[in-house]
C-alpha cells in the first residue's frame, strides 16, 4: 500500500487515541505537562474544566509510523500551580482531549491535576511497649495527611525493617510481630513517604523481657556432720532462663535444706574376763575375754589389748621340772647343780649384749648428728609453735647469683610505712608465763624498724612501725622473748663483736596493739577506705550518702579465730557503723589464699559469710550461685564484693576434692642466740599467702633483732591430708652444729589446713664451731615440702656477725600506692564522665544497647539479676570496675570498652546519645 492509499483509509474512520492524558501532581511550583496522541486526526484540542484551551497554548506535532506508514498527531499543554490554585470547582482540576477527523470527533478520559503535599505531623505516633518473650507486639501508626497518600514503612534502630515471616503489616499500617524474640528489642520508627517528602515518627522503644525461671534442683550435698543429726542442702539457680531486660526474678527459695542422720562409729569394748582355768602341770592357768561390750560398728576401732591372759597359779613358787615333777623354787629358776641352767645363761647374755648395743648406737648417732645434717631422719612435732601475725611482701630484683644475699650491702632508705596491727607470737623457745603484771602496763608509743636484707646488690627495703601500747596480754599466757634487744632496736643493727653479749637489760615486751583499723569521715562525694599493706579496701560510691549528710566510716581486720567447719580463706573484715544508710552498695576488696589455678568449681566451693549479732556465722552467698542481695567477683588472688549491709564478713571454702589447695607464704629469719655467745637461730614461718599475713612477724622479728634471709616464697599446699615438713640441709659440718633431732620438723595436716589466724613457726638452733675472731659465714638450705607434694627451697647465705649498718626499707613506696581518700580523688573516672555513662546506659537507646552490654564488655556479666535490681545498674558496674582497677588505674580499658560499644568515637572522647560526635571532650582523655 502506498502513502496515498494509507491516507484514504485514515479518513474513513473516527479518531482513535494512542495516548490519553494521565493524572498528574504539581510538586512545589513546577508545572506539569499533559500529553495526548490520536490517529487519524486532523486536529486535537484540550478542554480543561469545561473550557477550551487557547490554541496558542497547544504544542502540536505530526508523526508518521514507519511500520505502517500511517500518520498520527500529538498535542501537549502545560498546567501551572497558579492555574490549579485559581480553580474553585466542585471537583479537582481536570483536562481532556478532543480529536477531529472527516467522520467526526472523539473524546479522551479526564485527567485530574492536583497539588502534591505531605504534612509534618503524624496523626498517630507508635508508642513504646514492654512484652514478654514470645508475646505479641502491636505498634499503631497513622501517617500524616498528604496528596498522594503516603506509603508507610517501618525502621528498627534506624535501619529498614526486614518483613520476614514473623513480622506482618496490616492494611491500616500497624506493625504486628506475632511472636516476640529477644532480638526484637529496640527503637522502632514509622516512616511515611510520597513524591513530595519523607516523614518519620517519634521513636517507640520496645523491650522484650524474660521472666526468670528456676533450674532443676542440684543433687543433695553430703551431710554437714560426720556423726549424728545434721543438715544437708541442695540448690537451684534462677537461670532457666535468667531474668533479662527487667524481667521478674524467680519466686521462692534458691536453697532447700533437710535434716540428715549419720551413723556414728562405735568403738569396741572388752567384756568381763572368764574364770581362770584349773592349774595345769606347767603351774599356769589361762582366761579369756571377748570384744563384745560393745562390738565395733560403723568403722569404730577394735578393742586394744590381749584377748587371752595367762598367770602362774602358784604365785611363781613352782615350775615344771625336766622330768614332769614340780618343785617349790622361784618361778623362772631352773634346776641344776649351779642354780642356773644353760638356757638362762644364754638368755641373760643376750639381754646384756642387746643393751650394750643400744647404748653404743645412741652414742654413735649423737656424734654423727653433730657433724651431719640428714634430711628426713629426725622429725619432731611443732604443734605448739603457733601464734598470730600479719604478713608482708616486697618487690625486688635479684642480680648475680640468685642463691646469695650479701648482708653487708649498703642500705637504701627509700620509704616508710606506719603499722598499727596486732602482734601475737608463740615460739618453742619463748615459754615464759607473764607472771609479772608490770609487763602488761601501757607503754609509750614505740617506733621500731624492720631491716630486711636486700635481694639485689646495693638495695634493700625498710618499714617503720609505730607499735601502740595497749593493755592486753599475749594469747594463751605466752609472751615472746625479747632478750637483749632494745625497744628501739633496728633489725640487723648489731655491734662489731661476734654476737650480742648475754646479760644486757631485758626490756618488757610490748603488749598487743589494737586490731588493724582505719577510719574516715565521708559525705555525698564518696571515697575509699584502705588498710595499708593488707590488700583490703572499701569503696563508697558517689551519691551513696545523702546530701548534707556525713558518716564516720571505719574498717577493721579482726584477728579472732573462726569456729567453723570450713577453711578460712581471707581475713575477717568489719565495716560500719552499724546504722549506715546508703542508697547504693559499697565495693569491698579482700585478698584470699585459695589456689584457683584449676577451675574453681572443681576444687573449692567458696562462700561469703557474715557474723550475726548472736556471734554466729550465717551464709550470705555462694560464689557459684546467683543472688540479688550481694555480688561477688572471684579472681586469682582477690575477691571483689558488692555489699549493702554493714557488718563482719569473711570468705570460707569447702574443698570439693583432694585436688583443692591453698597458697602458703614461706619466710626465714635469723638472729643470734642470746643465751649462747656462739649460737645462731633460724626461724621459718609458714602463713597464708595474703598480703597482710607477714606484717606482725616482721614487727616481732624487728624487736627480736631478726633479719629476713631470703625472699619469701609461695607453696601450694594440697588438701590430700599429708603433713608439712621443714628441714635444714647442706649445713657446713666443720663450722656449724645443730641441736640433735631437730634437722627435720613436721606440722600435721590439721595445723596447716586450720581455720585460725596463727602462723606456723619452727626454729633451728645452730652453734658456731670455728675460732671466735673469724666472722662466721652461714650458708645452708631450708626445705619446706608437703609429704608426697610440692617443695620449696629457701637459700640462706649471711654473715652471723655483720658490721653496723643502716636500716633497710621493707615496703617501698611503689608497693603501697593506695591510701584512704575522700571525694573525686578516690575515683579514676571523672564525675562528669561517670554521670554521662550512667545516663547513656541505664536506659535503652536507639541501637538497643544498655547496661547489660556494658557489663559484658567489662567482663562482669555474671549474675545480671543483681544489677537489674539496682536503681542505677551502670553506676554499680562502674563501682565494681573502680575496685578491680584501683591499683593500676587503667582508664584506657574502659575507654576501649566504650569504643567497642560505639559510644566513643575516639579513645579519648565520650559522646553521649543525641550529641554530635565531633564535639571535643577532654574530661575523659
PDB file of N, CA and C in Angstrom, residues 67-103:
ATOM      1  N   UNK A  67       6.364   1.837  10.508  1.00  0.00           N
ATOM      2  CA  UNK A  67       5.997   0.448  10.264  1.00  0.00           C
ATOM      3  C   UNK A  67       4.775   0.304   9.406  1.00  0.00           C
ATOM      4  N   UNK A  68       3.789   1.215   9.608  1.00  0.00           N
ATOM      5  CA  UNK A  68       2.525   1.096   8.863  1.00  0.00           C
ATOM      6  C   UNK A  68       2.363   2.189   7.820  1.00  0.00           C
ATOM      7  N   UNK A  69       3.154   3.247   7.972  1.00  0.00           N
ATOM      8  CA  UNK A  69       3.027   4.375   7.060  1.00  0.00           C
ATOM      9  C   UNK A  69       1.858   5.283   7.377  1.00  0.00           C
ATOM     10  N   UNK A  70       1.209   5.079   8.521  1.00  0.00           N
ATOM     11  CA  UNK A  70       0.056   5.886   8.902  1.00  0.00           C
ATOM     12  C   UNK A  70       0.515   7.067   9.740  1.00  0.00           C
ATOM     13  N   UNK A  71      -0.200   8.198   9.590  1.00  0.00           N
ATOM     14  CA  UNK A  71       0.143   9.420  10.301  1.00  0.00           C
ATOM     15  C   UNK A  71      -0.678   9.523  11.595  1.00  0.00           C
ATOM     16  N   UNK A  72      -0.053  10.126  12.655  1.00  0.00           N
ATOM     17  CA  UNK A  72      -0.781  10.410  13.898  1.00  0.00           C
ATOM     18  C   UNK A  72      -0.331  11.773  14.397  1.00  0.00           C
ATOM     19  N   UNK A  73      -1.228  12.387  15.228  1.00  0.00           N
ATOM     20  CA  UNK A  73      -0.996  13.746  15.717  1.00  0.00           C
ATOM     21  C   UNK A  73      -0.834  13.699  17.234  1.00  0.00           C
ATOM     22  N   UNK A  74       0.111  14.523  17.730  1.00  0.00           N
ATOM     23  CA  UNK A  74       0.405  14.597  19.165  1.00  0.00           C
ATOM     24  C   UNK A  74       0.331  16.056  19.598  1.00  0.00           C
ATOM     25  N   UNK A  75      -0.342  16.294  20.773  1.00  0.00           N
ATOM     26  CA  UNK A  75      -0.516  17.649  21.275  1.00  0.00           C
ATOM     27  C   UNK A  75      -0.131  17.652  22.759  1.00  0.00           C
ATOM     28  N   UNK A  76       0.571  18.721  23.203  1.00  0.00           N
ATOM     29  CA  UNK A  76       0.987  18.882  24.606  1.00  0.00           C
ATOM     30  C   UNK A  76       0.572  20.246  25.104  1.00  0.00           C
ATOM     31  N   UNK A  77       0.168  20.305  26.403  1.00  0.00           N
ATOM     32  CA  UNK A  77      -0.082  21.582  27.062  1.00  0.00           C
ATOM     33  C   UNK A  77       0.565  21.549  28.445  1.00  0.00           C
ATOM     34  N   UNK A  78       0.866  22.725  29.008  1.00  0.00           N
ATOM     35  CA  UNK A  78       1.417  22.870  30.354  1.00  0.00           C
ATOM     36  C   UNK A  78       0.356  23.431  31.286  1.00  0.00           C
ATOM     37  N   UNK A  79       0.333  22.869  32.513  1.00  0.00           N
ATOM     38  CA  UNK A  79      -0.590  23.353  33.545  1.00  0.00           C
ATOM     39  C   UNK A  79       0.255  23.808  34.723  1.00  0.00           C
ATOM     40  N   UNK A  80       0.080  25.073  35.143  1.00  0.00           N
ATOM     41  CA  UNK A  80       0.883  25.634  36.233  1.00  0.00           C
ATOM     42  C   UNK A  80       0.164  25.489  37.566  1.00  0.00           C
ATOM     43  N   UNK A  81       0.922  25.682  38.665  1.00  0.00           N
ATOM     44  CA  UNK A  81       0.360  25.630  40.015  1.00  0.00           C
ATOM     45  C   UNK A  81      -0.662  26.729  40.225  1.00  0.00           C
ATOM     46  N   UNK A  82      -0.409  27.904  39.589  1.00  0.00           N
ATOM     47  CA  UNK A  82      -1.334  29.025  39.755  1.00  0.00           C
ATOM     48  C   UNK A  82      -2.691  28.705  39.145  1.00  0.00           C
ATOM     49  N   UNK A  83      -2.696  28.045  37.949  1.00  0.00           N
ATOM     50  CA  UNK A  83      -3.948  27.668  37.322  1.00  0.00           C
ATOM     51  C   UNK A  83      -4.771  26.761  38.227  1.00  0.00           C
ATOM     52  N   UNK A  84      -4.102  25.802  38.858  1.00  0.00           N
ATOM     53  CA  UNK A  84      -4.833  24.859  39.712  1.00  0.00           C
ATOM     54  C   UNK A  84      -5.353  25.564  40.959  1.00  0.00           C
ATOM     55  N   UNK A  85      -4.547  26.444  41.556  1.00  0.00           N
ATOM     56  CA  UNK A  85      -4.983  27.129  42.761  1.00  0.00           C
ATOM     57  C   UNK A  85      -6.116  28.103  42.481  1.00  0.00           C
ATOM     58  N   UNK A  86      -6.150  28.688  41.263  1.00  0.00           N
ATOM     59  CA  UNK A  86      -7.215  29.647  40.942  1.00  0.00           C
ATOM     60  C   UNK A  86      -8.534  28.965  40.631  1.00  0.00           C
ATOM     61  N   UNK A  87      -8.528  27.666  40.398  1.00  0.00           N
ATOM     62  CA  UNK A  87      -9.764  26.956  40.079  1.00  0.00           C
ATOM     63  C   UNK A  87     -10.478  26.607  41.368  1.00  0.00           C
ATOM     64  N   UNK A  88     -11.779  26.947  41.447  1.00  0.00           N
ATOM     65  CA  UNK A  88     -12.593  26.676  42.625  1.00  0.00           C
ATOM     66  C   UNK A  88     -13.852  25.954  42.194  1.00  0.00           C
ATOM     67  N   UNK A  89     -13.731  24.772  41.747  1.00  0.00           N
ATOM     68  CA  UNK A  89     -14.879  23.996  41.316  1.00  0.00           C
ATOM     69  C   UNK A  89     -15.246  22.918  42.309  1.00  0.00           C
ATOM     70  N   UNK A  90     -16.356  22.227  42.018  1.00  0.00           N
ATOM     71  CA  UNK A  90     -16.795  21.160  42.933  1.00  0.00           C
ATOM     72  C   UNK A  90     -15.875  19.944  42.893  1.00  0.00           C
ATOM     73  N   UNK A  91     -15.043  19.854  41.908  1.00  0.00           N
ATOM     74  CA  UNK A  91     -14.145  18.721  41.801  1.00  0.00           C
ATOM     75  C   UNK A  91     -12.740  19.218  41.496  1.00  0.00           C
ATOM     76  N   UNK A  92     -11.836  18.254  41.358  1.00  0.00           N
ATOM     77  CA  UNK A  92     -10.448  18.624  41.094  1.00  0.00           C
ATOM     78  C   UNK A  92     -10.315  19.212  39.692  1.00  0.00           C
ATOM     79  N   UNK A  93      -9.231  19.937  39.530  1.00  0.00           N
ATOM     80  CA  UNK A  93      -8.888  20.488  38.212  1.00  0.00           C
ATOM     81  C   UNK A  93      -8.696  19.322  37.257  1.00  0.00           C
ATOM     82  N   UNK A  94      -9.415  19.408  36.040  1.00  0.00           N
ATOM     83  CA  UNK A  94      -9.341  18.288  35.099  1.00  0.00           C
ATOM     84  C   UNK A  94      -9.178  18.803  33.677  1.00  0.00           C
ATOM     85  N   UNK A  95      -8.642  17.933  32.809  1.00  0.00           N
ATOM     86  CA  UNK A  95      -8.467  18.230  31.378  1.00  0.00           C
ATOM     87  C   UNK A  95      -8.732  16.959  30.568  1.00  0.00           C
ATOM     88  N   UNK A  96      -9.244  17.145  29.288  1.00  0.00           N
ATOM     89  CA  UNK A  96      -9.409  16.013  28.375  1.00  0.00           C
ATOM     90  C   UNK A  96      -9.047  16.470  26.958  1.00  0.00           C
ATOM     91  N   UNK A  97      -8.899  15.527  26.029  1.00  0.00           N
ATOM     92  CA  UNK A  97      -8.546  15.813  24.633  1.00  0.00           C
ATOM     93  C   UNK A  97      -9.765  15.559  23.730  1.00  0.00           C
ATOM     94  N   UNK A  98      -9.907  16.390  22.683  1.00  0.00           N
ATOM     95  CA  UNK A  98     -10.944  16.209  21.652  1.00  0.00           C
ATOM     96  C   UNK A  98     -10.225  16.174  20.303  1.00  0.00           C
ATOM     97  N   UNK A  99     -10.429  15.064  19.556  1.00  0.00           N
ATOM     98  CA  UNK A  99      -9.760  14.869  18.259  1.00  0.00           C
ATOM     99  C   UNK A  99     -10.810  14.841  17.142  1.00  0.00           C
ATOM    100  N   UNK A 100     -10.511  15.515  15.948  1.00  0.00           N
ATOM    101  CA  UNK A 100     -11.407  15.562  14.786  1.00  0.00           C
ATOM    102  C   UNK A 100     -10.826  14.770  13.631  1.00  0.00           C
ATOM    103  N   UNK A 101     -11.782  14.170  12.848  1.00  0.00           N
ATOM    104  CA  UNK A 101     -11.447  13.538  11.562  1.00  0.00           C
ATOM    105  C   UNK A 101     -12.593  13.844  10.591  1.00  0.00           C
ATOM    106  N   UNK A 102     -12.567  13.287   9.366  1.00  0.00           N
ATOM    107  CA  UNK A 102     -13.619  13.536   8.389  1.00  0.00           C
ATOM    108  C   UNK A 102     -14.948  12.952   8.830  1.00  0.00           C
ATOM    109  N   UNK A 103     -14.922  11.913   9.665  1.00  0.00           N
ATOM    110  CA  UNK A 103     -16.183  11.278  10.057  1.00  0.00           C
ATOM    111  C   UNK A 103     -16.716  11.818  11.377  1.00  0.00           C
TER     112      UNK A 103
END
